[in-house]
Amino acid sequence: MTSLRHPRFAAFTIGMIVLAASVAAPRWPSSYEPAVDVATFIADARHATRRYESQREAINDGFTRVGVEFPAMGEHWVSFARVNEDSLVANRPSVLIYTNINGDPRLVGVAYTKLLTGHDSPPVFPFKGAWHEHSGAVNEESLPMGHMHAVVPSDARDLHSPRLFILHAWIYAANPDGVFATDNWSLPLTRLGMPNASAERDALRAIALAQDDDEYHRLVLRTMLKLSDAEDSVVAQVIQTHREDLRRDAAAIRASRQFTRETSMRFSNSWNVMWLELGRALPTRVAELRHTRAAM
């Protein structure tokens, strides 16, 4: 069985991002909140970043792809120089978010970063709780249990270790959960060419599996369940079989340009069947599989 794709991305860690910002600019006060309203912030962000619809412009400005393409968060392209600035300025996001549609990158959002230590709290703009903390390997930063939405208790924090917080802003793609939600589960339908369609939760996960060129789902299971090499090989085979079937279904939808409730139910059923087969293949891991599936 082949190894996971893009091994070079695994070398990037949150620690490296923090290291790149070790000569950071002056820190914000913990109560910092920009003196602008949300609508103005979004408008300024759009005005400043439209040129990054050309990924070549992003590369020229020093943005580098980090990690795989995640089902509900796309590809993250990071400017370490802007992370180093450690500021929240609408027209200078430190992360650009792309998704691939028929092989072409499309800018769907931006993100802002904040470095904190010790007892510092994340910013409260645009609202309290909008920022999420990342830790560990970047390839793992967007895994189901990789987000730490709750603030770590103050007595459990290392007062000296930097912590990286990120705010997503989906300013180029509709998000039913809001512009500043962490995940955007409209992306699988956008990649399918059906941005205005709707689908059940399990159907969206199945569509994302059909679009998984970076073996994200295998990475999730291998990482979260700490699979042995033998178990990983079994999981890879089950996923590959279902991914191929789902890709054929996705191709038919693109050709017909129709996505019905019956289509959604068919994708949901395929998702359910795959997890049943994973449980049969790994009978001692059924409880862990159930927990991981619920978190995805």
GROMACS .gro file of C-alpha atoms in nm:
model
  296
    1MET     CA    1   0.000   0.000   0.000
    2THR     CA    2   0.137   0.340  -0.091
    3SER     CA    3   0.224   0.591   0.178
    4LEU     CA    4   0.014   0.897   0.244
    5ARG     CA    5   0.057   1.168  -0.014
    6HIS     CA    6   0.243   1.494   0.037
    7PRO     CA    7   0.483   1.370   0.308
    8ARG     CA    8   0.664   1.704   0.295
    9PHE     CA    9   0.365   1.872   0.457
   10ALA     CA   10   0.402   1.654   0.765
   11ALA     CA   11   0.728   1.829   0.843
   12PHE     CA   12   0.548   2.153   0.924
   13THR     CA   13   0.432   2.183   1.284
   14ILE     CA   14   0.259   2.447   1.487
   15GLY     CA   15   0.587   2.473   1.674
   16MET     CA   16   0.759   2.575   1.351
   17ILE     CA   17   0.496   2.843   1.293
   18VAL     CA   18   0.554   2.971   1.643
   19LEU     CA   19   0.931   2.958   1.589
   20ALA     CA   20   0.891   3.162   1.272
   21ALA     CA   21   0.719   3.426   1.486
   22SER     CA   22   0.968   3.415   1.773
   23VAL     CA   23   1.075   3.772   1.700
   24ALA     CA   24   0.714   3.882   1.717
   25ALA     CA   25   0.591   4.237   1.722
   26PRO     CA   26   0.447   4.383   2.046
   27ARG     CA   27   0.165   4.170   2.189
   28TRP     CA   28  -0.196   4.278   2.191
   29PRO     CA   29  -0.355   4.344   2.528
   30SER     CA   30  -0.568   4.044   2.622
   31SER     CA   31  -0.880   4.260   2.590
   32TYR     CA   32  -0.793   4.385   2.240
   33GLU     CA   33  -1.086   4.439   2.008
   34PRO     CA   34  -1.054   4.624   1.675
   35ALA     CA   35  -1.253   4.945   1.661
   36VAL     CA   36  -1.438   4.842   1.345
   37ASP     CA   37  -1.768   4.671   1.287
   38VAL     CA   38  -1.789   4.327   1.132
   39ALA     CA   39  -1.934   4.443   0.800
   40THR     CA   40  -1.647   4.690   0.750
   41PHE     CA   41  -1.392   4.425   0.847
   42ILE     CA   42  -1.531   4.180   0.589
   43ALA     CA   43  -1.549   4.445   0.316
   44ASP     CA   44  -1.188   4.551   0.380
   45ALA     CA   45  -1.073   4.187   0.377
   46ARG     CA   46  -1.243   4.122   0.043
   47HIS     CA   47  -1.107   4.440  -0.113
   48ALA     CA   48  -0.750   4.357  -0.011
   49THR     CA   49  -0.747   3.989  -0.101
   50ARG     CA   50  -0.929   3.962  -0.434
   51ARG     CA   51  -0.597   3.950  -0.615
   52TYR     CA   52  -0.526   3.623  -0.436
   53GLU     CA   53  -0.794   3.461  -0.648
   54SER     CA   54  -0.482   3.400  -0.855
   55GLN     CA   55  -0.282   3.155  -0.646
   56ARG     CA   56   0.028   3.274  -0.827
   57GLU     CA   57  -0.015   3.613  -0.655
   58ALA     CA   58  -0.031   3.435  -0.319
   59ILE     CA   59   0.290   3.246  -0.391
   60ASN     CA   60   0.462   3.567  -0.503
   61ASP     CA   61   0.365   3.725  -0.170
   62GLY     CA   62   0.520   3.441   0.028
   63PHE     CA   63   0.222   3.220   0.106
   64THR     CA   64   0.308   2.849   0.134
   65ARG     CA   65   0.071   2.554   0.138
   66VAL     CA   66   0.067   2.372   0.472
   67GLY     CA   67  -0.119   2.044   0.523
   68VAL     CA   68  -0.363   1.848   0.314
   69GLU     CA   69  -0.693   1.974   0.175
   70PHE     CA   70  -0.949   1.928   0.450
   71PRO     CA   71  -1.313   1.845   0.368
   72ALA     CA   72  -1.463   2.148   0.543
   73MET     CA   73  -1.161   2.378   0.557
   74GLY     CA   74  -0.988   2.349   0.221
   75GLU     CA   75  -0.617   2.410   0.175
   76HIS     CA   76  -0.435   2.645   0.411
   77TRP     CA   77  -0.170   2.870   0.257
   78VAL     CA   78   0.031   3.045   0.529
   79SER     CA   79   0.242   3.361   0.527
   80PHE     CA   80   0.491   3.312   0.809
   81ALA     CA   81   0.587   3.678   0.780
   82ARG     CA   82   0.231   3.779   0.858
   83VAL     CA   83   0.206   3.530   1.142
   84ASN     CA   84   0.514   3.707   1.276
   85GLU     CA   85   0.331   4.041   1.264
   86ASP     CA   86   0.090   3.901   1.522
   87SER     CA   87  -0.182   4.154   1.444
   88LEU     CA   88  -0.545   4.154   1.343
   89VAL     CA   89  -0.572   4.374   1.035
   90ALA     CA   90  -0.852   4.299   0.790
   91ASN     CA   91  -0.642   4.356   0.481
   92ARG     CA   92  -0.348   4.139   0.598
   93PRO     CA   93  -0.470   3.786   0.672
   94SER     CA   94  -0.189   3.545   0.753
   95VAL     CA   95  -0.369   3.248   0.594
   96LEU     CA   96  -0.549   3.207   0.261
   97ILE     CA   97  -0.798   2.924   0.219
   98TYR     CA   98  -0.841   2.757  -0.120
   99THR     CA   99  -1.048   2.467  -0.243
  100ASN     CA  100  -0.995   2.280  -0.569
  101ILE     CA  101  -1.274   2.263  -0.824
  102ASN     CA  102  -1.203   2.045  -1.127
  103GLY     CA  103  -0.834   2.087  -1.054
  104ASP     CA  104  -0.843   2.466  -1.030
  105PRO     CA  105  -0.780   2.642  -0.697
  106ARG     CA  106  -1.056   2.875  -0.583
  107LEU     CA  107  -1.013   3.124  -0.301
  108VAL     CA  108  -1.295   3.064  -0.053
  109GLY     CA  109  -1.175   3.238   0.262
  110VAL     CA  110  -0.899   3.385   0.471
  111ALA     CA  111  -0.780   3.339   0.827
  112TYR     CA  112  -0.606   3.542   1.094
  113THR     CA  113  -0.364   3.417   1.358
  114LYS     CA  114  -0.279   3.522   1.712
  115LEU     CA  115   0.009   3.403   1.929
  116LEU     CA  116  -0.064   3.383   2.301
  117THR     CA  117   0.119   3.260   2.608
  118GLY     CA  118   0.024   3.176   2.963
  119HIS     CA  119  -0.296   3.331   3.089
  120ASP     CA  120  -0.364   3.543   2.779
  121SER     CA  121  -0.711   3.502   2.632
  122PRO     CA  122  -0.791   3.498   2.259
  123PRO     CA  123  -0.937   3.810   2.097
  124VAL     CA  124  -1.308   3.875   2.138
  125PHE     CA  125  -1.357   4.011   1.785
  126PRO     CA  126  -1.586   3.934   1.602
  127PHE     CA  127  -1.743   3.761   1.902
  128LYS     CA  128  -1.622   3.569   2.202
  129GLY     CA  129  -1.538   3.208   2.115
  130ALA     CA  130  -1.487   3.267   1.741
  131TRP     CA  131  -1.114   3.182   1.760
  132HIS     CA  132  -0.994   2.823   1.791
  133GLU     CA  133  -0.663   2.695   1.918
  134HIS     CA  134  -0.434   2.475   1.711
  135SER     CA  135  -0.163   2.253   1.847
  136GLY     CA  136   0.046   1.962   1.721
  137ALA     CA  137   0.132   1.877   1.363
  138VAL     CA  138  -0.027   2.087   1.091
  139ASN     CA  139  -0.137   1.768   0.917
  140GLU     CA  140  -0.333   1.698   1.236
  141GLU     CA  141  -0.445   2.050   1.317
  142SER     CA  142  -0.779   2.009   1.145
  143LEU     CA  143  -0.851   1.650   1.238
  144PRO     CA  144  -1.182   1.596   1.421
  145MET     CA  145  -1.031   1.610   1.769
  146GLY     CA  146  -0.756   1.849   1.668
  147HIS     CA  147  -0.950   2.165   1.740
  148MET     CA  148  -0.961   2.282   2.097
  149HIS     CA  149  -1.259   2.518   2.082
  150ALA     CA  150  -1.268   2.562   2.457
  151VAL     CA  151  -1.001   2.775   2.615
  152VAL     CA  152  -0.751   2.566   2.810
  153PRO     CA  153  -0.799   2.622   3.186
  154SER     CA  154  -0.552   2.879   3.315
  155ASP     CA  155  -0.407   2.645   3.574
  156ALA     CA  156  -0.332   2.388   3.301
  157ARG     CA  157  -0.145   2.625   3.071
  158ASP     CA  158   0.229   2.642   3.023
  159LEU     CA  159   0.299   3.006   3.101
  160HIS     CA  160   0.594   3.015   2.860
  161SER     CA  161   0.488   2.806   2.559
  162PRO     CA  162   0.330   3.002   2.273
  163ARG     CA  163  -0.019   2.901   2.167
  164LEU     CA  164  -0.159   2.963   1.820
  165PHE     CA  165  -0.519   3.077   1.774
  166ILE     CA  166  -0.687   3.106   1.434
  167LEU     CA  167  -0.997   3.287   1.311
  168HIS     CA  168  -1.150   3.171   0.981
  169ALA     CA  169  -1.344   3.417   0.766
  170TRP     CA  170  -1.538   3.261   0.478
  171ILE     CA  171  -1.562   3.577   0.272
  172TYR     CA  172  -1.574   3.413  -0.072
  173ALA     CA  173  -1.796   3.112  -0.002
  174ALA     CA  174  -2.133   3.089   0.166
  175ASN     CA  175  -2.126   2.911   0.501
  176PRO     CA  176  -2.459   2.806   0.657
  177ASP     CA  177  -2.293   2.820   0.999
  178GLY     CA  178  -2.172   3.178   0.958
  179VAL     CA  179  -1.884   3.374   0.808
  180PHE     CA  180  -1.656   3.313   1.108
  181ALA     CA  181  -1.742   2.948   1.176
  182THR     CA  182  -1.440   2.719   1.190
  183ASP     CA  183  -1.576   2.459   0.945
  184ASN     CA  184  -1.758   2.520   0.619
  185TRP     CA  185  -1.953   2.214   0.514
  186SER     CA  186  -2.074   2.382   0.196
  187LEU     CA  187  -1.731   2.313   0.043
  188PRO     CA  188  -1.798   1.951  -0.065
  189LEU     CA  189  -2.103   2.068  -0.265
  190THR     CA  190  -1.906   2.364  -0.402
  191ARG     CA  191  -1.635   2.128  -0.526
  192LEU     CA  192  -1.908   1.914  -0.680
  193GLY     CA  193  -2.033   2.213  -0.879
  194MET     CA  194  -2.355   2.230  -0.675
  195PRO     CA  195  -2.299   2.525  -0.437
  196ASN     CA  196  -2.672   2.589  -0.397
  197ALA     CA  197  -2.770   2.228  -0.328
  198SER     CA  198  -2.836   2.084   0.016
  199ALA     CA  199  -2.744   1.747   0.157
  200GLU     CA  200  -2.766   1.550   0.478
  201ARG     CA  201  -2.469   1.539   0.713
  202ASP     CA  202  -2.358   1.188   0.614
  203ALA     CA  203  -2.402   1.268   0.246
  204LEU     CA  204  -2.166   1.565   0.278
  205ARG     CA  205  -1.905   1.338   0.439
  206ALA     CA  206  -1.943   1.087   0.156
  207ILE     CA  207  -1.907   1.359  -0.107
  208ALA     CA  208  -1.593   1.478   0.070
  209LEU     CA  209  -1.456   1.124   0.059
  210ALA     CA  210  -1.512   1.115  -0.317
  211GLN     CA  211  -1.299   1.431  -0.341
  212ASP     CA  212  -1.024   1.309  -0.108
  213ASP     CA  213  -0.703   1.315  -0.311
  214ASP     CA  214  -0.478   1.358  -0.006
  215GLU     CA  215  -0.601   1.052   0.188
  216TYR     CA  216  -0.737   1.274   0.463
  217HIS     CA  217  -0.983   1.011   0.587
  218ARG     CA  218  -0.712   0.748   0.616
  219LEU     CA  219  -0.499   1.003   0.801
  220VAL     CA  220  -0.784   1.071   1.044
  221LEU     CA  221  -0.825   0.705   1.134
  222ARG     CA  222  -0.455   0.627   1.144
  223THR     CA  223  -0.387   0.924   1.370
  224MET     CA  224  -0.689   0.916   1.600
  225LEU     CA  225  -0.690   0.537   1.648
  226LYS     CA  226  -0.309   0.499   1.642
  227LEU     CA  227  -0.341   0.213   1.395
  228SER     CA  228  -0.073  -0.047   1.344
  229ASP     CA  229   0.069  -0.083   0.994
  230ALA     CA  230  -0.149  -0.390   0.936
  231GLU     CA  231  -0.463  -0.209   1.053
  232ASP     CA  232  -0.375   0.095   0.845
  233SER     CA  233  -0.345  -0.124   0.536
  234VAL     CA  234  -0.691  -0.274   0.597
  235VAL     CA  235  -0.844   0.070   0.651
  236ALA     CA  236  -0.680   0.204   0.336
  237GLN     CA  237  -0.830  -0.077   0.129
  238VAL     CA  238  -1.183  -0.024   0.261
  239ILE     CA  239  -1.162   0.351   0.208
  240GLN     CA  240  -1.017   0.313  -0.141
  241THR     CA  241  -1.296   0.080  -0.252
  242HIS     CA  242  -1.570   0.317  -0.135
  243ARG     CA  243  -1.390   0.625  -0.263
  244GLU     CA  244  -1.377   0.480  -0.613
  245ASP     CA  245  -1.751   0.403  -0.608
  246LEU     CA  246  -1.832   0.749  -0.475
  247ARG     CA  247  -1.617   0.913  -0.738
  248ARG     CA  248  -1.820   0.747  -1.010
  249ASP     CA  249  -2.139   0.877  -0.849
  250ALA     CA  250  -1.990   1.226  -0.817
  251ALA     CA  251  -1.889   1.225  -1.184
  252ALA     CA  252  -2.244   1.136  -1.283
  253ILE     CA  253  -2.378   1.428  -1.079
  254ARG     CA  254  -2.138   1.671  -1.244
  255ALA     CA  255  -2.246   1.543  -1.587
  256SER     CA  256  -2.618   1.567  -1.512
  257ARG     CA  257  -2.592   1.881  -1.298
  258GLN     CA  258  -2.868   1.742  -1.078
  259PHE     CA  259  -2.857   1.673  -0.706
  260THR     CA  260  -3.181   1.541  -0.559
  261ARG     CA  261  -3.291   1.421  -0.218
  262GLU     CA  262  -3.262   1.066  -0.348
  263THR     CA  263  -2.902   1.141  -0.448
  264SER     CA  264  -2.830   1.271  -0.099
  265MET     CA  265  -2.977   0.959   0.058
  266ARG     CA  266  -2.768   0.737  -0.168
  267PHE     CA  267  -2.449   0.912  -0.058
  268SER     CA  268  -2.556   0.886   0.306
  269ASN     CA  269  -2.611   0.514   0.266
  270SER     CA  270  -2.266   0.469   0.111
  271TRP     CA  271  -2.111   0.649   0.408
  272ASN     CA  272  -2.296   0.421   0.651
  273VAL     CA  273  -2.192   0.107   0.465
  274MET     CA  274  -1.827   0.209   0.469
  275TRP     CA  275  -1.828   0.247   0.847
  276LEU     CA  276  -2.000  -0.088   0.889
  277GLU     CA  277  -1.727  -0.248   0.680
  278LEU     CA  278  -1.457  -0.073   0.880
  279GLY     CA  279  -1.614  -0.214   1.197
  280ARG     CA  280  -1.615  -0.565   1.054
  281ALA     CA  281  -1.252  -0.523   0.942
  282LEU     CA  282  -1.144  -0.393   1.285
  283PRO     CA  283  -1.380  -0.562   1.534
  284THR     CA  284  -1.172  -0.461   1.837
  285ARG     CA  285  -1.191  -0.096   1.732
  286VAL     CA  286  -1.567  -0.058   1.692
  287ALA     CA  287  -1.614   0.180   1.986
  288GLU     CA  288  -1.323   0.398   1.872
  289LEU     CA  289  -1.452   0.400   1.516
  290ARG     CA  290  -1.795   0.508   1.639
  291HIS     CA  291  -1.641   0.791   1.842
  292THR     CA  292  -1.425   0.909   1.554
  293ARG     CA  293  -1.711   0.900   1.306
  294ALA     CA  294  -1.930   1.110   1.534
  295ALA     CA  295  -1.657   1.372   1.555
  296MET     CA  296  -1.600   1.399   1.179
   0.00000   0.00000   0.00000
